[in-house]
Amino acid sequence: MAPPGPTGKVSDVHDIENLALHPQVPKYAHVTPTKTTKEVKKHWKRNDNCAQGCNLKNDFTDIKHTTLSERGAVREAQRCLKCADAPCQKSCPTNLDIKSFITSIANKNYYGSAKQILSDNPVGLTCGMVCPVSDLCVGGCNLAATEEGPIMIGGLQQFAVDVFKQMRVPQIRDPSLPPLDALPESYKTKIALVGAGPASISCGTFLARLGYQNVHVYEKHEFPGGLSSLEIPQYRLPYDVVDFEVQLMLDLGVKIFYGKQLGRDFTVESLKADGYAAVFIGIGLPAPNVDPIFKDLSEANGFYTSKTFLPLVTAGSKPGMCACKSALPALSGRVIVLGAGDTAFDCATSSFRCGASRVMVAFRRGVPDIRAVPEESDLAKDERCEFMPYMQPKAVQVRDGRVVAMEFYKMDIDETGRYVIDEDQFVRVKCDWIVSAFGSHVDGEDALTAACLPLRFEHGTASVDDGTLQSKDAEWVFAGGDIAGNGTTVEATNDGKMASWSIHRFIQKTAGNTAVSVAPQLPLFYSPIDLVDISVDVCGIHFPNPFGLASATPCTSADMIRRAFEFGWGFAVTKTFSLDKDLVTNVSPRIIRGSTTGPIYGPGQTSFLNIELISEKSAAYWCKAVTELKTDFPQQVVIASIMCGFNKEDWQELAKMAQASGADALELNLSCPHGMGERGMGLACGQDPELVLEICRWLKEVCTIPFFAKLTPNVTDITVIARAAHDGGASGVTAINTVSTLMGVQGDSNAWPAVGSEKRTTYGGMSGNATRPMALRAISAIARALPGFPILATGGCDSAESALQFIYCGAPVVQICSAIQNQDFSIVADYISGLKCYLYMKAREDLAKWDFQSPPSRAIAENTKKAHFLNKTPNGGDTLNAAGGWGTIPHLAGSRGLPKFGHYKKERAELKKKFLQTHDILDTATVPSNSRAGVPEVGRTPSIAELVGLAVPRIGTYNQLSNKEQAVALVDEELCVNCGKCYMTCNDTGYQAITFDKDTHLPFITDLCTGCTLCVSVCPIPDCISMVPRTIPYVPNRGL
């Protein structure tokens, strides 16, 4: 019994102290001295995100601004407009279907997203991490024209492919292509790829997808990746990422020969002599551009070039890359980096990690003209690299064999806008080390250029056709990437992609096959996931997949259904049609966005409202359309939706017409919630079980094909209506039609949509995923009441994950409308791959703890003793990921209970710094494994039919629930962002069971917790609050 309050009243407020931090309605203006605020704000400061200077020594954990948690990725993906003729795709060298892969992320189908990415870019994870997106896809994003700015495309790409990487699934060839043993002998032609960098990985992957069985890569080092491995630091591109992409290529039978250097062990001509019919050269430019003032200087003098510095950095910081166990360059003091490209800034940020206390980046141009993309230069600026613009190297000062300073001329801009040297101005800058990063070249490398013959070089790059990458002097030689003048990773990848088709055409032409298209037709990415069967039989009808068009706006015309079938939809329900005497004419406006989404515009609407009637087209049109569609698409299912008043002759006449058209089944629209009911049709029939029973009996008399009664949710008990359809002989039911609503009233008292000059409206039908809970309730209730009675689901399905919810509740197939209104017909590819992935994962024991396609939560990771990760998380701190990630370190002892702001954040940084000073950077124990050796055998994948209704036995009455097994909330302090939402909701709508620390802003669950779960519901961070079994008896507070 609760004690009385201070005055003896039960309504007295208890625990005033705990409510001290709770929001209040102010009575007066807030007044605090400025001096006090200046001090207080230091305690709460969060936005000092980057470690600086010498604090970064040995710290090769991920620093990219674009790295996203699952929460961040899904939210960012949902913001994307998924534009028509998307400019982002046009700006991507590999032409990634960006809007499609982002759509899949928004739908939490990470495999589907990775499949889209890897189909066009075999090194899609690398490019997600290092692509200069601000100059490419992001630069064309239409949302750049809005306040919120462009989509973080690179981060989304990185996230999706990394989740797929954690699944450890191999690549296979397109199963629809002829098997290898059925291909002509020309596909056994030997093809050599020189260099194992992005260009060759891409070229080799596409050649192997085409079916070439003797693709050999020659790499001079003992590890793959080219410049991705050698010159991009671990904190931007971990080696296990490169290894993952190479493994996918090896899955297809490509072979790599390590320790084989062009010019030393072979030449292009010798490869020809060894039987290779085609050679692709995908190596980087070998020699650095060095100013003459550095002649005869070396590491011993304190001088590096990017070509000597970065390979030492990567060898000393990329675990698993090589067995050499190299030490990092031992820098100290002041470092000057020369250059303003991406490589220069990699050198600058790496210098801090090698021990430099101060790093200065000197370059000839002004800051606005820096060649590096903001992704690179901003990181350097955040880490306190000092920028020295308008600097032209003049001389280097050497004392006792060591560099001690550099002299620079100042640059200026003349009246024409050109940069010119002003010899009247110069400056001397002290330094201990110099790193020159002025780019690379091939000129003067006589041994290499001789080894490349018959490939010639013009103006420092390979002489090849820009479109085919074929040598202008030898048709069997091809080159791409850095050596062809395309220096970024994504450009090199695209060169390899383009060259693969050119090589294919060349080989087939040589073999006498002249029918190969000039336009590339390269196969897509496939894995065993794509072999999963998601077909299902309902009432003797075979559905190729469970996804169909609802009888609504996507089926306005037959040509729309035709396009949908071409995209892969499994079935379609025609827009409802009637006899000619019941033809309708619609009003306008009639389809509007719902108010349930709030002030969010564009795609992703959670609901729509419509007052559209049935089809304006005649029954004759639809019957002809059904016949044509079934003729051209015999594998797809066509269901004819029909409607009449309560008239036996009408129903039977229309049913016979539709049946004669060749429809696979009929759907009886007994549920349209507006307009038609006023005519004695639709809802007027569907709300009365006696009328439903009678109509189904009439149809049973004349139908030889299955028919389904479409049910309205606008009744007290939908199972009564379903039972009437069942007893009347219906083959099954469709549940549910739209929900009758008034979407809202505007400030002038007019509702929307407002029709005509009088601005009148009516109650319309709400659709969209806002209706999904109602649909799931209806479907599961019908499945419980009528076990085994077929149900076609409709009402709020917008992803493979939500489709699975309908399947679990008892419906084997789903009809979709609003999700298409939000996007387009192409979303079916996402649904198909997502559902296949889920069924595949059910056959893998090691993936059993994943939630759909979400990797296991922190709690599971901790229980399985996985490493502690330092990736970007919602709170800007450390996070655990059971399946893998980048930049891993064990959990930092002593960091528990330390928030991520103010002096607590500095304490965390010190703990991290101390750990990294002694930690073995090359310890492979903290690197996620790409090996599939430990992956359990893939068991039998369940069928859709086996999953139908799995949730139903656990759905019942309230009295069946146990009040003996109680749960309580548990807060994960490492994930908490200290917002206090749990504290507030518990105080004002719960049980006052959460305290909130005034200094740390960490919530604490007290013994008063009753397990109501409100805190979990309002927490902005997934898995931050979880429900765990209560360990002490629960004694309800009875008040008095």
PDB file of C-alpha atoms in Angstrom, residues 842-947:
ATOM      1  CA  LYS A 842      16.294 -19.728 -41.620  1.00  0.00           C
ATOM      2  CA  ALA A 843      18.435 -22.524 -43.060  1.00  0.00           C
ATOM      3  CA  ARG A 844      21.647 -21.167 -41.486  1.00  0.00           C
ATOM      4  CA  GLU A 845      22.117 -21.941 -37.783  1.00  0.00           C
ATOM      5  CA  ASP A 846      24.718 -19.216 -37.367  1.00  0.00           C
ATOM      6  CA  LEU A 847      22.207 -16.586 -38.524  1.00  0.00           C
ATOM      7  CA  ALA A 848      19.430 -17.749 -36.215  1.00  0.00           C
ATOM      8  CA  LYS A 849      19.806 -14.811 -33.824  1.00  0.00           C
ATOM      9  CA  TRP A 850      19.487 -12.172 -36.520  1.00  0.00           C
ATOM     10  CA  ASP A 851      16.198 -10.246 -36.501  1.00  0.00           C
ATOM     11  CA  PHE A 852      15.104 -10.543 -40.122  1.00  0.00           C
ATOM     12  CA  GLN A 853      18.230  -9.021 -41.708  1.00  0.00           C
ATOM     13  CA  SER A 854      19.350  -7.008 -38.692  1.00  0.00           C
ATOM     14  CA  PRO A 855      22.558  -8.313 -37.100  1.00  0.00           C
ATOM     15  CA  PRO A 856      22.286  -9.401 -33.470  1.00  0.00           C
ATOM     16  CA  SER A 857      21.871  -6.762 -30.804  1.00  0.00           C
ATOM     17  CA  ARG A 858      24.458  -5.644 -28.273  1.00  0.00           C
ATOM     18  CA  ALA A 859      23.134  -8.030 -25.661  1.00  0.00           C
ATOM     19  CA  ILE A 860      23.608 -11.047 -27.896  1.00  0.00           C
ATOM     20  CA  ALA A 861      27.043  -9.813 -28.913  1.00  0.00           C
ATOM     21  CA  GLU A 862      28.083  -9.459 -25.303  1.00  0.00           C
ATOM     22  CA  ASN A 863      26.802 -12.876 -24.406  1.00  0.00           C
ATOM     23  CA  THR A 864      28.847 -14.396 -27.209  1.00  0.00           C
ATOM     24  CA  LYS A 865      31.938 -12.446 -26.064  1.00  0.00           C
ATOM     25  CA  LYS A 866      32.518 -10.636 -29.317  1.00  0.00           C
ATOM     26  CA  ALA A 867      34.845  -7.655 -29.653  1.00  0.00           C
ATOM     27  CA  HIS A 868      33.911  -4.103 -28.755  1.00  0.00           C
ATOM     28  CA  PHE A 869      33.691  -1.871 -31.789  1.00  0.00           C
ATOM     29  CA  LEU A 870      34.482   1.778 -32.277  1.00  0.00           C
ATOM     30  CA  ASN A 871      32.221   2.550 -35.211  1.00  0.00           C
ATOM     31  CA  LYS A 872      29.807   5.423 -35.547  1.00  0.00           C
ATOM     32  CA  THR A 873      26.790   4.822 -33.332  1.00  0.00           C
ATOM     33  CA  PRO A 874      23.751   6.931 -32.500  1.00  0.00           C
ATOM     34  CA  ASN A 875      25.448   8.253 -29.372  1.00  0.00           C
ATOM     35  CA  GLY A 876      28.827   8.805 -31.022  1.00  0.00           C
ATOM     36  CA  GLY A 877      30.414   6.205 -28.815  1.00  0.00           C
ATOM     37  CA  ASP A 878      31.418   2.575 -28.859  1.00  0.00           C
ATOM     38  CA  THR A 879      29.104  -0.168 -30.023  1.00  0.00           C
ATOM     39  CA  LEU A 880      29.087  -3.917 -30.168  1.00  0.00           C
ATOM     40  CA  ASN A 881      28.330  -5.871 -33.290  1.00  0.00           C
ATOM     41  CA  ALA A 882      28.323  -9.613 -33.042  1.00  0.00           C
ATOM     42  CA  ALA A 883      28.952 -10.311 -36.687  1.00  0.00           C
ATOM     43  CA  GLY A 884      31.852  -8.041 -37.534  1.00  0.00           C
ATOM     44  CA  GLY A 885      32.835  -4.513 -38.365  1.00  0.00           C
ATOM     45  CA  TRP A 886      35.770  -2.166 -38.767  1.00  0.00           C
ATOM     46  CA  GLY A 887      38.390  -0.896 -36.365  1.00  0.00           C
ATOM     47  CA  THR A 888      37.729  -3.238 -33.482  1.00  0.00           C
ATOM     48  CA  ILE A 889      39.186  -3.048 -30.014  1.00  0.00           C
ATOM     49  CA  PRO A 890      38.221  -4.915 -26.845  1.00  0.00           C
ATOM     50  CA  HIS A 891      35.868  -3.189 -24.457  1.00  0.00           C
ATOM     51  CA  LEU A 892      37.616  -0.307 -22.701  1.00  0.00           C
ATOM     52  CA  ALA A 893      37.886  -1.153 -19.036  1.00  0.00           C
ATOM     53  CA  GLY A 894      36.435   1.608 -16.907  1.00  0.00           C
ATOM     54  CA  SER A 895      34.247   3.205 -19.592  1.00  0.00           C
ATOM     55  CA  ARG A 896      30.971   1.812 -18.283  1.00  0.00           C
ATOM     56  CA  GLY A 897      28.836   4.554 -16.790  1.00  0.00           C
ATOM     57  CA  LEU A 898      30.716   7.308 -18.606  1.00  0.00           C
ATOM     58  CA  PRO A 899      28.435   9.339 -20.894  1.00  0.00           C
ATOM     59  CA  LYS A 900      29.687  10.669 -24.225  1.00  0.00           C
ATOM     60  CA  PHE A 901      29.816  14.372 -23.409  1.00  0.00           C
ATOM     61  CA  GLY A 902      31.915  16.868 -21.509  1.00  0.00           C
ATOM     62  CA  HIS A 903      34.701  15.647 -19.253  1.00  0.00           C
ATOM     63  CA  TYR A 904      33.263  12.130 -19.339  1.00  0.00           C
ATOM     64  CA  LYS A 905      33.968  12.017 -23.050  1.00  0.00           C
ATOM     65  CA  LYS A 906      37.537  13.140 -22.393  1.00  0.00           C
ATOM     66  CA  GLU A 907      37.928  10.361 -19.832  1.00  0.00           C
ATOM     67  CA  ARG A 908      36.793   7.878 -22.464  1.00  0.00           C
ATOM     68  CA  ALA A 909      39.294   9.328 -24.931  1.00  0.00           C
ATOM     69  CA  GLU A 910      42.102   8.903 -22.405  1.00  0.00           C
ATOM     70  CA  LEU A 911      41.139   5.269 -21.788  1.00  0.00           C
ATOM     71  CA  LYS A 912      41.163   4.666 -25.511  1.00  0.00           C
ATOM     72  CA  LYS A 913      44.478   6.445 -25.961  1.00  0.00           C
ATOM     73  CA  LYS A 914      46.159   4.396 -23.224  1.00  0.00           C
ATOM     74  CA  PHE A 915      44.866   1.185 -24.693  1.00  0.00           C
ATOM     75  CA  LEU A 916      46.007   2.007 -28.220  1.00  0.00           C
ATOM     76  CA  GLN A 917      49.503   2.981 -27.110  1.00  0.00           C
ATOM     77  CA  THR A 918      50.127  -0.607 -25.990  1.00  0.00           C
ATOM     78  CA  HIS A 919      47.806  -2.519 -28.283  1.00  0.00           C
ATOM     79  CA  ASP A 920      49.215  -4.602 -31.157  1.00  0.00           C
ATOM     80  CA  ILE A 921      47.682  -2.896 -34.176  1.00  0.00           C
ATOM     81  CA  LEU A 922      48.329  -5.958 -36.333  1.00  0.00           C
ATOM     82  CA  ASP A 923      46.566  -8.360 -33.975  1.00  0.00           C
ATOM     83  CA  THR A 924      44.298 -10.338 -36.291  1.00  0.00           C
ATOM     84  CA  ALA A 925      42.158 -11.498 -33.362  1.00  0.00           C
ATOM     85  CA  THR A 926      40.249  -8.205 -33.561  1.00  0.00           C
ATOM     86  CA  VAL A 927      39.657  -8.434 -37.312  1.00  0.00           C
ATOM     87  CA  PRO A 928      36.339  -9.810 -38.600  1.00  0.00           C
ATOM     88  CA  SER A 929      36.946 -13.019 -40.512  1.00  0.00           C
ATOM     89  CA  ASN A 930      35.806 -13.355 -44.107  1.00  0.00           C
ATOM     90  CA  SER A 931      36.430 -17.075 -44.039  1.00  0.00           C
ATOM     91  CA  ARG A 932      33.449 -19.279 -44.757  1.00  0.00           C
ATOM     92  CA  ALA A 933      35.180 -22.347 -43.350  1.00  0.00           C
ATOM     93  CA  GLY A 934      33.296 -22.067 -40.053  1.00  0.00           C
ATOM     94  CA  VAL A 935      29.895 -21.389 -41.598  1.00  0.00           C
ATOM     95  CA  PRO A 936      27.450 -24.245 -40.910  1.00  0.00           C
ATOM     96  CA  GLU A 937      26.067 -26.155 -43.846  1.00  0.00           C
ATOM     97  CA  VAL A 938      22.983 -24.536 -45.322  1.00  0.00           C
ATOM     98  CA  GLY A 939      20.071 -26.689 -44.258  1.00  0.00           C
ATOM     99  CA  ARG A 940      16.714 -27.035 -45.933  1.00  0.00           C
ATOM    100  CA  THR A 941      15.072 -23.695 -46.583  1.00  0.00           C
ATOM    101  CA  PRO A 942      11.454 -23.605 -45.439  1.00  0.00           C
ATOM    102  CA  SER A 943       8.716 -22.989 -47.979  1.00  0.00           C
ATOM    103  CA  ILE A 944       6.200 -20.180 -47.785  1.00  0.00           C
ATOM    104  CA  ALA A 945       3.488 -22.751 -47.070  1.00  0.00           C
ATOM    105  CA  GLU A 946       5.362 -23.939 -43.986  1.00  0.00           C
ATOM    106  CA  LEU A 947       5.420 -20.424 -42.549  1.00  0.00           C
TER     107      LEU A 947
END
